[in-house]
Amino acid sequence: KRIVQNLLEEESLTVIGGTTGVGKSWLGLQLGCSIASGSPLFNSFDVPSPKKVLLVQFELTNGQLTNRFELMKPNFVDNVDLISKNFYAVALEGEKAFVNQWEEIRFTLKDMNFIGGVLIVDNLYTSVSGDVSDNAQMNQILSDVAHIRSSTGNAIILVAHHNKGTLTDKQLHKDQIQGGKQLTNFVSNVLQIGESKLSTELRIAKITKIRDEQTELE
């Protein structure tokens, strides 16, 4: 069943890609709030029904995550109770980043009995100790991701970086994402965000992969 129109289905994998500082973490937080509350993402992408969401954050502190959530909460003022009920967030910072955290994620899901929901991992690069551009390392990472998906029935959203120097023309395409075709072939949907040519204040987004749905935005 569809969780977010054009972007996520039950037990599927989605990648959110973009350069550093473009707003990937904000997007992950907004996705979490939309899915937890059943609110359309950007008032455009339908979310048929609320789902439990666990956001695992490796770049922000708990304080930064809380501050961002407080800034975003007024946009979901009619659904704050649903978000409080369905949305969980964990910040794993400092020495816990850049090591393989998928085992800890697995234990967290088991401890919470978190099944049939949505897991958002922000981000892929800081959740592992290996080189995401190395094929063998990426195979292991994807194996861990696939095992968690199949054993818990959760849909998974991975936030990923773009390779440096790939956005000089500000176009968006799958080959820019760290992890390459191994990653993008493995997942069902890919959404990429970048700066607009019109203004540094604006962001553009492009669906660069979609499975089992039709969209004019691809």
XYZ file of C-alpha atoms in Angstrom:
218
model
C 0.000 0.000 0.000
C 1.071 3.545 -0.645
C 2.497 5.521 2.288
C 3.486 8.711 0.420
C 2.276 9.251 -3.125
C 5.118 8.801 -5.668
C 7.704 8.444 -2.896
C 7.117 5.513 -0.530
C 5.157 2.271 -0.247
C 4.891 -0.303 2.532
C 8.089 -2.353 3.010
C 9.854 -0.390 0.257
C 13.115 1.559 0.197
C 13.452 5.223 -0.756
C 16.555 7.409 -1.070
C 16.552 11.166 -0.468
C 19.687 12.621 -2.093
C 21.261 16.068 -2.046
C 24.373 18.119 -1.358
C 25.500 19.235 2.097
C 23.415 22.113 3.452
C 20.607 21.829 0.902
C 18.009 20.770 3.473
C 17.970 16.965 3.438
C 17.560 16.734 7.218
C 14.710 19.251 7.154
C 13.055 17.155 4.458
C 13.510 13.996 6.531
C 11.872 15.700 9.499
C 9.003 17.003 7.373
C 8.486 13.550 5.845
C 8.329 12.097 9.346
C 5.716 14.631 10.463
C 3.623 14.120 7.329
C 3.657 10.323 7.585
C 2.970 10.319 11.335
C 0.008 12.674 10.934
C -1.388 11.569 7.569
C -0.831 15.088 6.196
C 0.045 15.538 2.492
C 3.776 16.194 2.029
C 4.228 19.795 0.815
C 0.406 19.876 0.635
C 0.828 17.964 -2.650
C 1.849 14.319 -2.130
C -0.983 12.326 -0.595
C -0.417 10.371 2.645
C -3.475 8.062 2.812
C -3.226 7.234 6.520
C -0.917 7.909 9.492
C 1.952 5.511 10.206
C 4.413 5.119 13.040
C 7.749 6.780 12.216
C 11.202 6.366 13.760
C 13.781 8.969 12.705
C 17.390 8.010 13.500
C 19.571 11.091 13.162
C 23.392 10.964 13.061
C 24.282 14.586 12.282
C 22.178 16.670 14.681
C 22.194 16.713 18.469
C 18.999 16.026 20.406
C 18.793 19.760 21.100
C 19.093 20.714 17.430
C 16.525 18.075 16.490
C 14.108 19.393 19.123
C 14.600 23.001 17.973
C 13.863 22.086 14.358
C 10.799 20.125 15.376
C 9.476 23.109 17.347
C 9.954 25.340 14.285
C 8.118 22.869 12.062
C 5.297 22.000 14.476
C 3.094 25.066 13.713
C 2.719 23.765 10.136
C 1.030 20.654 11.574
C -1.005 22.444 14.219
C -4.144 20.397 13.469
C -2.270 17.116 13.841
C 0.124 17.668 16.750
C -1.546 14.924 18.813
C -1.039 12.362 16.034
C 2.604 13.373 15.642
C 3.158 13.067 19.400
C 1.622 9.590 19.281
C 3.304 8.223 16.144
C 6.643 10.050 15.684
C 9.814 8.966 17.518
C 13.276 10.466 17.020
C 16.712 9.372 18.232
C 19.929 11.375 17.781
C 23.146 9.329 17.749
C 25.953 11.857 17.626
C 29.667 12.188 18.273
C 31.599 8.939 18.659
C 28.527 6.925 17.646
C 28.584 8.332 14.128
C 30.772 6.886 11.376
C 30.615 3.368 12.806
C 28.255 0.642 11.700
C 25.044 1.510 13.518
C 22.698 -0.898 11.742
C 23.019 -3.457 14.548
C 22.050 -0.774 17.068
C 19.163 0.289 14.829
C 18.051 -3.343 14.733
C 18.111 -3.583 18.556
C 16.221 -0.284 18.869
C 13.478 -1.498 16.527
C 13.220 -4.769 18.454
C 13.141 -3.023 21.835
C 10.359 -0.704 20.643
C 8.528 -3.550 18.878
C 8.582 -1.184 15.918
C 7.049 -3.109 13.021
C 5.060 -2.133 9.949
C 6.047 1.524 10.193
C 8.586 3.826 8.577
C 12.273 4.053 9.510
C 14.124 7.214 8.399
C 17.938 7.066 8.638
C 19.722 10.435 8.355
C 22.113 9.780 6.951
C 23.574 6.740 5.186
C 27.156 8.072 5.246
C 27.364 8.601 9.016
C 25.491 5.382 9.861
C 28.363 3.146 8.728
C 32.112 2.811 9.156
C 32.779 1.640 5.597
C 33.257 3.549 2.368
C 29.876 3.825 0.654
C 31.634 4.147 -2.706
C 33.267 0.705 -2.257
C 31.193 -2.056 -3.856
C 31.913 -4.675 -1.180
C 31.109 -2.247 1.628
C 27.920 -1.121 -0.086
C 26.841 -4.747 -0.540
C 27.160 -5.288 3.218
C 25.249 -2.102 3.987
C 22.424 -3.044 1.623
C 22.332 -6.535 3.119
C 21.841 -5.009 6.591
C 19.127 -2.687 5.276
C 17.319 -5.525 3.468
C 17.402 -7.762 6.564
C 15.889 -5.030 8.745
C 13.190 -4.357 6.170
C 12.224 -8.013 5.769
C 12.364 -8.881 9.477
C 10.382 -5.847 10.692
C 8.095 -5.064 7.766
C 9.127 -1.413 7.944
C 9.510 0.869 4.961
C 12.912 2.596 5.024
C 13.979 6.058 3.890
C 17.736 6.589 3.530
C 19.089 10.135 3.403
C 22.218 10.204 1.223
C 24.809 12.725 0.053
C 25.653 13.695 -3.482
C 29.231 13.183 -4.635
C 31.239 16.396 -4.451
C 31.560 18.427 -7.616
C 28.606 16.834 -9.398
C 26.223 19.786 -9.257
C 28.121 22.471 -11.145
C 25.268 22.723 -13.668
C 22.640 22.263 -10.911
C 21.025 19.354 -12.734
C 19.796 16.339 -10.766
C 20.376 12.709 -11.765
C 20.850 9.413 -9.905
C 24.567 9.036 -10.711
C 25.320 11.961 -8.367
C 24.345 9.985 -5.263
C 27.114 8.440 -3.140
C 26.839 4.680 -3.408
C 26.208 4.824 -7.158
C 24.082 2.394 -9.141
C 24.400 -0.310 -6.494
C 22.342 1.851 -4.182
C 19.921 3.410 -6.656
C 19.201 0.096 -8.419
C 18.425 -1.499 -5.056
C 15.821 1.024 -3.914
C 12.318 1.609 -5.268
C 12.163 5.399 -5.263
C 14.645 8.262 -5.410
C 13.966 11.939 -4.670
C 16.789 14.452 -5.108
C 16.907 18.060 -3.965
C 19.213 20.914 -4.931
C 19.560 24.661 -5.111
C 17.557 26.491 -7.731
C 19.332 28.368 -10.515
C 16.977 31.266 -9.808
C 17.970 31.884 -6.182
C 19.967 30.373 -3.328
C 16.801 30.905 -1.251
C 14.895 28.356 -3.356
C 15.139 24.582 -3.610
C 14.214 22.314 -6.476
C 13.312 18.645 -6.241
C 13.145 15.881 -8.808
C 11.864 12.326 -8.671
C 14.626 10.409 -10.455
C 13.291 6.899 -9.838
C 9.839 5.527 -9.167
C 8.534 1.972 -9.109
C 4.950 0.758 -9.550
C 3.453 4.237 -9.936
C 3.041 6.752 -12.742
C 3.998 10.390 -12.299
C 4.653 13.324 -14.598
C 7.259 14.556 -12.106
C 9.773 11.777 -12.889
